[in-house]
Short mmCIF file of C-alpha atoms in Angstrom, two decimals:
data_model
loop_
_atom_site.label_atom_id
_atom_site.label_comp_id
_atom_site.label_asym_id
_atom_site.label_seq_id
_atom_site.Cartn_x
_atom_site.Cartn_y
_atom_site.Cartn_z
CA MET A 1 42.10 -8.85 -1.94
CA PRO A 2 43.29 -7.52 -5.37
CA ILE A 3 41.91 -4.50 -5.83
CA ALA A 4 38.95 -5.67 -9.15
CA THR A 5 38.23 -7.68 -6.86
CA GLU A 6 37.32 -5.88 -4.25
CA SER A 7 35.77 -2.91 -5.91
CA LYS A 8 33.87 -5.70 -7.63
CA ALA A 9 32.68 -6.68 -4.10
CA TRP A 10 31.21 -2.86 -3.19
CA LEU A 11 29.61 -2.24 -6.57
CA ALA A 12 28.06 -5.56 -5.69
CA ALA A 13 26.59 -4.52 -2.70
CA PHE A 14 25.63 -1.29 -3.88
CA TRP A 15 23.80 -2.34 -6.58
CA ASP A 16 21.45 -4.30 -3.58
CA ALA A 17 21.84 -1.72 -1.45
CA LEU A 18 19.77 0.27 -4.09
CA LEU A 19 17.56 -2.22 -5.25
CA PHE A 20 16.46 -3.44 -1.92
CA GLY A 21 16.00 0.88 -1.51
CA VAL A 22 13.55 0.60 -4.24
CA ILE A 23 11.30 -1.84 -3.50
CA PHE A 24 11.58 -1.64 0.06
CA GLY A 25 10.55 2.18 -0.73
CA LEU A 26 7.52 0.28 -3.68
CA THR A 27 6.51 -1.66 -0.09
CA ASN A 28 6.20 0.95 1.49
CA VAL A 29 3.66 3.08 -1.35
CA ILE A 30 1.72 -0.06 -1.09
CA SER A 31 1.25 -0.16 2.43
CA TYR A 32 0.73 3.76 2.67
CA GLY A 33 -1.68 3.40 -0.19
CA PHE A 34 -3.64 1.12 1.56
CA ILE A 35 -3.94 3.24 4.55
CA VAL A 36 -5.29 5.74 1.84
CA MET A 37 -7.41 3.42 0.73
CA THR A 38 -9.28 2.41 4.01
CA GLY A 39 -9.71 5.97 4.92
CA ARG A 40 -11.68 5.99 1.56
CA SER A 41 -13.68 3.54 2.23
CA LEU A 42 -15.15 3.54 6.49
CA LYS A 43 -17.11 6.73 7.95
CA PRO A 44 -14.68 9.32 9.50
CA ALA A 45 -15.44 8.01 12.70
CA ASP A 46 -14.76 4.32 11.13
CA TYR A 47 -11.22 5.77 10.34
CA GLY A 48 -11.00 7.28 13.33
CA THR A 49 -11.30 3.75 15.54
CA PHE A 50 -9.22 2.39 12.65
CA SER A 51 -6.85 4.44 13.23
CA ALA A 52 -6.64 4.22 17.03
CA LEU A 53 -6.35 0.18 17.05
CA LEU A 54 -4.15 0.14 14.38
CA GLY A 55 -1.85 2.48 15.91
CA LEU A 56 -2.19 0.53 19.02
CA ILE A 57 -0.80 -2.79 16.92
CA SER A 58 2.06 -0.54 15.37
CA LEU A 59 3.29 0.10 19.13
CA GLY A 60 3.19 -4.01 19.46
CA GLY A 61 4.42 -4.14 16.00
CA VAL A 62 7.99 -2.25 17.49
CA PHE A 63 8.11 -5.28 19.21
CA ALA A 64 7.99 -7.15 16.31
CA ASN A 65 10.61 -4.38 14.88
CA SER A 66 12.78 -5.49 18.26
CA ILE A 67 12.63 -8.68 17.72
CA GLN A 68 13.62 -8.44 13.90
CA ALA A 69 16.38 -6.05 15.19
CA GLY A 70 17.56 -8.84 17.91
CA ALA A 71 17.36 -11.72 15.28
CA THR A 72 19.42 -9.51 12.37
CA GLN A 73 22.17 -8.56 15.05
CA ALA A 74 22.45 -12.63 16.71
CA VAL A 75 22.53 -14.33 12.77
CA LYS A 76 25.14 -11.18 12.06
CA THR A 77 27.52 -11.60 14.73
CA SER A 78 27.09 -15.36 15.64
CA THR A 79 30.44 -17.59 15.52
CA ASN A 80 28.02 -20.68 14.16
CA THR A 81 25.47 -20.96 11.80
CA LEU A 82 22.22 -20.23 13.08
CA LYS A 83 19.53 -22.17 11.36
CA LEU A 84 15.77 -20.80 10.96
CA ASN A 85 14.04 -23.38 12.67
CA GLN A 86 16.73 -21.60 15.99
CA VAL A 87 15.29 -18.35 14.68
CA LEU A 88 11.12 -19.32 14.80
CA GLY A 89 11.82 -21.66 17.60
CA SER A 90 12.65 -18.96 20.35
CA THR A 91 10.19 -16.16 18.56
CA TRP A 92 6.85 -18.81 19.32
CA LYS A 93 6.79 -17.51 23.16
CA TYR A 94 7.55 -13.78 22.26
CA ALA A 95 4.72 -14.17 19.53
CA ALA A 96 2.03 -15.49 22.01
CA LEU A 97 2.82 -13.38 24.81
CA GLY A 98 2.32 -10.52 22.45
CA ALA A 99 -0.42 -10.50 21.25
CA ALA A 100 -2.40 -12.19 23.88
CA THR A 101 -0.51 -8.70 25.80
CA LEU A 102 -2.66 -6.31 23.16
CA ILE A 103 -5.72 -8.04 23.72
CA ALA A 104 -5.65 -7.15 27.73
CA VAL A 105 -4.61 -4.07 26.84
CA LEU A 106 -7.37 -3.26 24.09
CA PHE A 107 -10.12 -5.22 25.87
CA ALA A 108 -9.19 -2.82 29.00
CA PHE A 109 -9.77 0.50 26.41
CA LYS A 110 -12.79 -1.01 24.18
CA GLN A 111 -15.17 1.28 25.24
CA GLN A 112 -12.32 4.78 24.59
CA LEU A 113 -11.93 3.15 20.76
CA ASN A 114 -15.29 2.36 20.19
CA ALA A 115 -13.73 -1.39 18.93
CA ASN A 116 -15.86 -4.86 19.68
CA THR A 117 -14.71 -7.97 20.25
CA SER A 118 -13.89 -9.61 16.91
CA GLN A 119 -12.02 -6.46 15.69
CA ILE A 120 -9.74 -7.04 19.19
CA PHE A 121 -9.23 -10.39 18.63
CA ILE A 122 -8.17 -9.92 14.92
CA GLY A 123 -5.59 -7.01 16.38
CA GLY A 124 -4.26 -9.53 18.35
CA LEU A 125 -3.75 -12.13 15.39
CA CYS A 126 -2.38 -9.17 13.27
CA LEU A 127 0.33 -8.80 16.21
CA PHE A 128 0.94 -12.71 16.59
CA ALA A 129 2.08 -12.80 12.21
CA MET A 130 4.05 -9.44 12.63
CA ILE A 131 6.02 -10.99 15.58
CA ILE A 132 6.33 -14.44 13.21
CA SER A 133 7.28 -13.08 10.24
CA SER A 134 9.38 -10.17 11.34
CA ALA A 135 11.69 -12.87 12.60
CA VAL A 136 11.92 -14.73 9.38
CA LEU A 137 13.08 -11.29 7.93
CA GLY A 138 15.51 -11.32 10.48
CA TYR A 139 17.01 -14.07 9.72
CA LEU A 140 16.83 -13.04 6.25
CA ALA A 141 18.68 -9.67 6.61
CA GLY A 142 21.60 -11.43 9.04
CA THR A 143 22.21 -14.33 6.42
CA GLY A 144 22.61 -11.29 3.70
CA LYS A 145 19.54 -12.24 1.88
CA VAL A 146 19.08 -8.66 0.80
CA ARG A 147 16.86 -9.01 -1.96
CA ALA A 148 14.61 -11.78 0.08
CA GLN A 149 13.50 -9.53 2.91
CA ALA A 150 12.78 -6.24 0.59
CA ASP A 151 10.69 -9.27 -2.26
CA LEU A 152 8.90 -10.92 0.51
CA ALA A 153 8.16 -7.57 2.29
CA CYS A 154 6.22 -6.44 -0.93
CA TYR A 155 4.69 -9.47 -1.73
CA GLY A 156 3.03 -8.91 1.56
CA ALA A 157 2.19 -5.21 0.72
CA ILE A 158 0.40 -6.96 -2.32
CA ALA A 159 -1.63 -9.50 -0.41
CA ARG A 160 -1.80 -7.13 2.15
CA LEU A 161 -3.36 -4.61 -0.28
CA ALA A 162 -5.83 -6.76 -2.48
CA ALA A 163 -7.37 -8.56 0.38
CA GLY A 164 -8.56 -5.62 2.25
CA TRP A 165 -9.81 -4.47 -0.94
CA ILE A 166 -11.75 -7.39 -0.80
CA LEU A 167 -13.08 -7.24 2.52
CA LEU A 168 -13.55 -3.84 2.85
CA THR A 169 -15.28 -3.95 -0.90
CA ALA A 170 -17.63 -7.35 0.86
CA GLY A 171 -18.44 -4.92 3.88
CA PHE A 172 -16.28 -5.83 6.56
CA GLY A 173 -15.41 -2.63 7.67
CA ILE A 174 -12.96 -2.12 10.33
CA SER A 175 -12.76 -5.82 10.38
CA GLY A 176 -11.77 -6.11 7.08
CA ALA A 177 -9.17 -3.58 6.74
CA LEU A 178 -7.25 -5.34 10.03
CA GLY A 179 -7.61 -8.75 8.56
CA GLY A 180 -5.82 -6.90 5.33
CA TYR A 181 -2.70 -6.99 7.93
CA VAL A 182 -3.08 -10.54 9.23
CA ILE A 183 -2.88 -12.07 5.25
CA ASN A 184 -0.33 -9.83 4.99
CA TYR A 185 2.24 -10.74 7.48
CA PHE A 186 0.98 -14.32 7.44
CA PHE A 187 1.69 -14.44 3.22
CA ILE A 188 5.35 -13.08 4.25
CA PHE A 189 5.78 -16.32 6.77
CA LEU A 190 4.79 -18.66 4.21
CA LEU A 191 6.55 -17.47 1.41
CA ALA A 192 9.83 -17.39 4.00
CA VAL A 193 9.53 -20.44 4.59
CA LEU A 194 9.12 -21.31 0.95
CA TYR A 195 12.06 -19.77 0.28
CA LYS A 196 14.12 -20.78 2.90
CA ARG A 197 13.43 -24.56 1.44
CA SER A 198 14.20 -23.79 -1.92
CA LYS A 199 17.77 -22.48 -1.13
CA ASP A 200 18.58 -25.37 1.49
CA PRO A 201 16.16 -28.04 1.67
CA HIS A 202 18.35 -29.59 4.23
CA ASN A 203 17.69 -26.99 6.54
CA HIS A 204 13.69 -27.88 7.47
CA THR A 205 11.70 -25.40 9.62
CA LYS A 206 9.89 -27.58 11.73
CA ILE A 207 10.65 -27.06 15.07
CA ALA A 208 13.26 -29.13 17.03
CA SER A 209 12.20 -30.25 21.30
CA GLN A 210 15.58 -28.00 21.78
CA THR A 211 16.70 -25.07 19.90
CA LYS A 212 18.58 -22.68 20.94
CA ASN A 213 17.76 -19.07 21.68
CA ILE A 214 17.68 -15.78 20.44
CA LYS A 215 18.01 -13.34 23.26
CA ILE A 216 16.83 -9.92 22.99
CA GLU A 217 17.93 -7.86 24.85
CA MET A 218 15.25 -5.69 27.40
CA SER A 219 17.38 -2.86 26.58
CA THR A 220 16.79 -2.99 23.28
CA LEU A 221 13.36 -3.56 23.72
CA LEU A 222 12.58 -0.88 25.85
CA ILE A 223 14.29 1.37 23.46
CA PHE A 224 12.91 0.87 20.68
CA MET A 225 8.83 0.47 22.52
CA LEU A 226 9.99 4.15 24.21
CA THR A 227 10.93 5.74 20.90
CA HIS A 228 8.19 4.47 18.28
CA ALA A 229 5.66 5.02 21.22
CA THR A 230 5.39 8.35 19.91
CA PHE A 231 4.50 7.46 16.63
CA THR A 232 1.55 5.35 17.56
CA LEU A 233 0.32 6.68 21.22
CA ASP A 234 -1.39 10.06 19.60
CA GLN A 235 -4.04 8.01 17.98
CA PHE A 236 -4.96 6.32 20.44
CA ALA A 237 -4.62 9.55 22.83
CA ILE A 238 -6.78 11.66 20.36
CA GLN A 239 -9.44 9.02 20.64
CA PHE A 240 -8.96 9.10 24.15
CA PHE A 241 -9.34 13.09 24.54
CA ASN A 242 -11.59 14.22 21.45
CA PRO A 243 -12.78 11.21 19.38
CA SER A 244 -14.98 13.80 17.52
CA VAL A 245 -12.30 15.35 15.39
CA SER A 246 -9.93 11.21 15.50
CA GLY A 247 -10.91 10.99 12.07
CA ASP A 248 -9.50 14.18 10.92
CA TYR A 249 -6.41 14.10 12.56
CA ALA A 250 -5.78 10.35 11.35
CA ALA A 251 -6.23 11.58 8.07
CA ALA A 252 -3.77 14.52 8.77
CA ALA A 253 -1.69 12.02 10.10
CA THR A 254 -1.69 9.66 7.95
CA ILE A 255 -0.38 12.17 4.99
CA ALA A 256 2.50 13.57 7.61
CA LYS A 257 3.60 10.06 8.50
CA LEU A 258 4.69 9.58 4.60
CA THR A 259 7.60 11.56 5.70
CA PHE A 260 9.00 8.26 7.83
CA PHE A 261 8.01 5.65 5.20
CA THR A 262 10.18 7.50 2.77
CA ALA A 263 13.07 7.71 5.85
CA TYR A 264 12.85 4.24 6.88
CA PRO A 265 13.73 1.93 3.92
CA VAL A 266 17.26 4.91 4.36
CA ILE A 267 17.61 3.28 8.00
CA ALA A 268 16.75 -0.32 7.08
CA ILE A 269 20.03 -0.06 5.20
CA ALA A 270 22.32 1.56 7.48
CA TYR A 271 21.14 -0.61 10.26
CA PRO A 272 23.32 -3.51 8.64
CA ARG A 273 26.10 -1.63 7.97
CA MET A 274 26.09 -0.06 11.32
CA LEU A 275 26.47 -3.59 13.12
CA THR A 276 29.80 -4.07 11.48
CA GLU A 277 31.64 -0.70 11.96
CA THR A 278 34.39 -0.53 14.94
CA SER A 279 36.44 2.56 13.86
CA ARG A 280 35.02 5.92 15.25
CA SER A 281 34.96 7.46 11.36
CA ALA A 282 33.35 4.69 10.17
CA ARG A 283 30.33 5.18 12.50
CA ILE A 284 30.50 9.23 12.10
CA LYS A 285 30.42 8.95 8.32
CA THR A 286 27.62 6.66 7.55
CA LEU A 287 25.58 7.89 10.91
CA THR A 288 26.06 11.47 8.62
CA LEU A 289 25.82 10.39 5.16
CA THR A 290 22.63 8.45 6.02
CA ALA A 291 20.99 11.78 8.32
CA VAL A 292 21.34 13.61 5.41
CA VAL A 293 19.55 12.34 2.90
CA ILE A 294 16.65 11.70 5.15
CA LEU A 295 16.65 15.06 6.02
CA ILE A 296 16.96 16.28 2.19
CA SER A 297 13.61 14.46 1.55
CA GLY A 298 12.19 15.02 4.75
CA THR A 299 12.36 18.82 4.00
CA GLY A 300 11.39 18.71 0.25
CA LEU A 301 7.98 16.50 1.17
CA VAL A 302 7.12 19.26 4.13
CA THR A 303 8.22 22.03 2.43
CA VAL A 304 5.50 20.90 -0.78
CA LEU A 305 2.66 20.13 2.12
CA HIS A 306 3.16 23.37 3.65
CA VAL A 307 3.02 24.64 0.52
CA PHE A 308 -0.39 22.62 -1.30
CA PRO A 309 -2.04 21.27 1.72
CA HIS A 310 -5.76 21.28 0.86
CA ALA A 311 -4.38 19.69 -3.25
CA ILE A 312 -2.73 17.02 -1.28
CA THR A 313 -6.03 16.17 1.09
CA LYS A 314 -8.17 16.14 -2.03
CA ILE A 315 -6.02 13.93 -3.96
CA PHE A 316 -5.42 11.59 -1.00
CA PHE A 317 -9.12 11.75 0.60
CA GLY A 318 -11.47 13.69 -1.32
CA SER A 319 -12.96 16.42 0.33
CA GLN A 320 -14.03 13.76 3.29
CA PHE A 321 -11.32 15.18 5.80
CA GLU A 322 -10.66 19.07 4.74
CA THR A 323 -10.41 20.43 8.14
CA ALA A 324 -6.85 18.33 8.44
CA ALA A 325 -5.43 20.39 5.33
CA ASP A 326 -3.92 23.02 7.58
CA SER A 327 -2.45 20.27 10.16
CA THR A 328 -0.40 18.37 8.11
CA SER A 329 2.54 20.25 6.91
CA MET A 330 3.04 20.68 10.54
CA LEU A 331 2.58 17.22 11.59
CA ALA A 332 5.32 15.87 9.06
CA LEU A 333 7.39 18.02 10.62
CA GLY A 334 7.30 16.85 13.68
CA VAL A 335 7.81 13.09 11.62
CA LEU A 336 10.89 14.06 10.56
CA PHE A 337 12.41 15.06 13.80
CA PHE A 338 10.82 11.38 15.08
CA SER A 339 12.67 9.83 11.54
CA MET A 340 15.71 11.34 13.05
CA SER A 341 15.31 9.80 16.15
CA VAL A 342 14.74 6.62 14.57
CA LEU A 343 18.00 6.57 12.53
CA ALA A 344 20.02 7.93 16.18
CA MET A 345 18.46 4.71 18.17
CA HIS A 346 19.09 2.12 15.17
CA ALA A 347 22.99 3.61 15.98
CA MET A 348 22.53 3.03 19.14
CA ILE A 349 21.19 -0.28 19.49
CA ALA A 350 24.20 -0.94 16.92
CA TRP A 351 27.06 0.93 18.94
CA ARG A 352 25.49 -0.89 22.21
CA CYS A 353 25.33 2.83 23.50
CA ASN A 354 24.55 3.09 27.19
CA PRO A 355 20.42 3.45 27.55
CA VAL A 356 17.94 6.48 27.88
CA HIS A 357 15.02 5.18 28.95
CA ILE A 358 13.83 7.19 31.50
CA PRO A 359 14.21 10.54 29.84
CA LEU A 360 12.04 9.12 27.54
CA ALA A 361 9.20 6.96 29.54
CA VAL A 362 9.48 10.68 31.38
CA LEU A 363 8.95 12.35 27.84
CA LEU A 364 5.80 9.64 27.12
CA GLY A 365 4.14 10.99 30.34
CA VAL A 366 4.23 14.72 29.99
CA GLY A 367 3.36 14.26 26.15
CA PHE A 368 0.34 12.22 27.32
CA LEU A 369 -0.85 15.28 29.82
CA LEU A 370 -0.07 18.00 27.12
CA HIS A 371 -2.51 15.79 24.93
CA ALA A 372 -4.90 15.95 27.91
CA ASN A 373 -4.65 19.89 28.52
CA ARG A 374 -4.71 20.69 24.60
CA HIS A 375 -6.99 18.84 22.90
CA GLN A 376 -9.69 21.10 21.48
CA SER A 377 -8.42 20.81 17.74
CA ILE A 378 -6.17 19.86 15.54
CA SER A 379 -3.61 22.22 15.62
CA GLN A 380 -3.67 21.99 19.11
CA PHE A 381 -2.94 18.61 19.21
CA SER A 382 -0.56 18.82 16.26
CA GLU A 383 1.44 21.48 17.80
CA ASN A 384 1.58 18.98 20.69
CA GLN A 385 2.86 16.38 18.80
CA MET A 386 5.45 18.10 16.59
CA ALA A 387 7.23 19.40 20.64
CA ILE A 388 7.46 15.89 21.44
CA TYR A 389 8.70 14.42 18.49
CA PHE A 390 11.19 17.40 18.68
CA VAL A 391 12.12 16.99 22.20
CA GLN A 392 12.68 13.71 21.93
CA MET A 393 15.34 13.81 18.93
CA LEU A 394 17.10 16.22 21.11
CA ILE A 395 17.37 13.31 23.92
CA LEU A 396 18.22 10.76 21.36
CA TRP A 397 21.30 12.63 19.73
CA PHE A 398 22.98 14.49 22.33
CA SER A 399 23.17 10.68 24.09
CA LEU A 400 24.41 9.19 21.12
CA GLY A 401 27.01 12.31 20.91
CA TYR A 402 27.88 11.87 24.26
CA CYS A 403 28.67 7.67 23.26
CA LEU A 404 30.68 8.19 20.27
CA TYR A 405 32.46 11.09 22.24
CA LYS A 406 33.20 8.13 25.53
CA ASP A 407 34.28 5.49 22.77
CA SER A 408 36.53 8.14 21.23
CA ASP A 409 39.93 6.90 22.88
CA ARG A 410 38.48 2.46 22.67
CA LEU A 411 37.81 3.12 18.63
CA ASN A 412 40.82 5.04 18.01
#
C-alpha cells in the first residue's frame, strides 16, 4: 500500500475513533444525567429500590454486553459476510431466556427489593430489549460502522431521557424510570433496522426459518458476568442488609461510577483493535495506551471528588443525599480499579486467554460475606467495595500478564 494511501487510512481511522469517543461520551453523559434526574425525582427509599432493581437489570445487561461482544467477534472474524438477520436469528432465544431468568430472580427477592409486580415485569422487558439492541450494535461494530453504533446509542439515550422525564413527571415513579430504559432499547433496535435497510435494501431483517447461529462462548459470558457482578450487586446487597441507607449509598455510587462512564468509551474504542492484533508488541502497546488514558482521567475525577465532595453531591442531588458526600471519593477510587479490571477482561477475551472464573466467583462470595458483616454505615460499605474492586483488578491483571508471558514465544 502506498505511504500516502496508508496515511490517509490511518487518519480516517483516527477521526472515526475520536468522533466515536465524543459521541459515546455524550451518550454516557445523557445516561448519567437520567440517573441523576431519577434520584432527584424519587424519594430516598424509592431511589434505593430503583438502584437495586437497576443493579440486577444491569447484571443482566452484562449478559447483553457479552452477546454484543460475541456478535462483534463473529462478524469481525467470519470468513463469510454475515447478515443482520443471521445475528438477530440467534439472539431471540438469548433475549427470552435472559428476561425470564431476571423476572424469576426479581420475584424471588421481591420483598427484599420492596418492588411490585409491574416493576418486575418492566425490568424483564427492559432486559429483553437490551439484548436484542446489543446484538444489533455488535453487528454494526463488527462491520466497521463505528459512527452508526455511536449515533444509535446516543439517540437511544436521548429517547430514554425524554420518555423517562415524561413518565416520572406524570407520577409513574420507579415504573416510569424503568420504562425510560425500555423505550431506549427498543428505539435503538428500530433505528438500527431502518439504518441497515437504508444502506442495503436487499438485506431484509425478517428472520428466516433457518439461520446461522452466532455462538456466544460460555467462557466469554461467564467472565463478563463475574467481572461486572461486583459493579451491580452492591446496590442489591445494601438493599438486602441495610435498606435504611440504600438511597444515600445509591447517590454516592451514582457519583462515583462517573469514573467508569468516562473509561468505557476508551475501552469500547480499543476492543475492536484488540481483536485484530496478532503480535505481542502490538497488544502491549494498545493495552498500555488504553490503561494510561483510563488512569489519567480516573485519577483526575477521584481527586476532584476528594477535594469537593459536598459541593459535587449538592450539584447532583441538592441536599437530599448530603450524608453520601463523604464516601464518594472512596467509591470512585474503587470504580477506577474496576475500570482497569474491565480493560483487562476485554483484552483476555480478545486474545483468548485462559479463563479465571473460579477466583472471580470466590471473590463474589467473599465480598457478599464481607457486606453481611460490615454494613452498619455507608463508609463501611464503601470500604468493602473498594477492597473488592482492588482484589478483582489484581486477579485479572495477573492473569492477563501471565497469558501474555506464556504466549510470548508464539506471538514473536
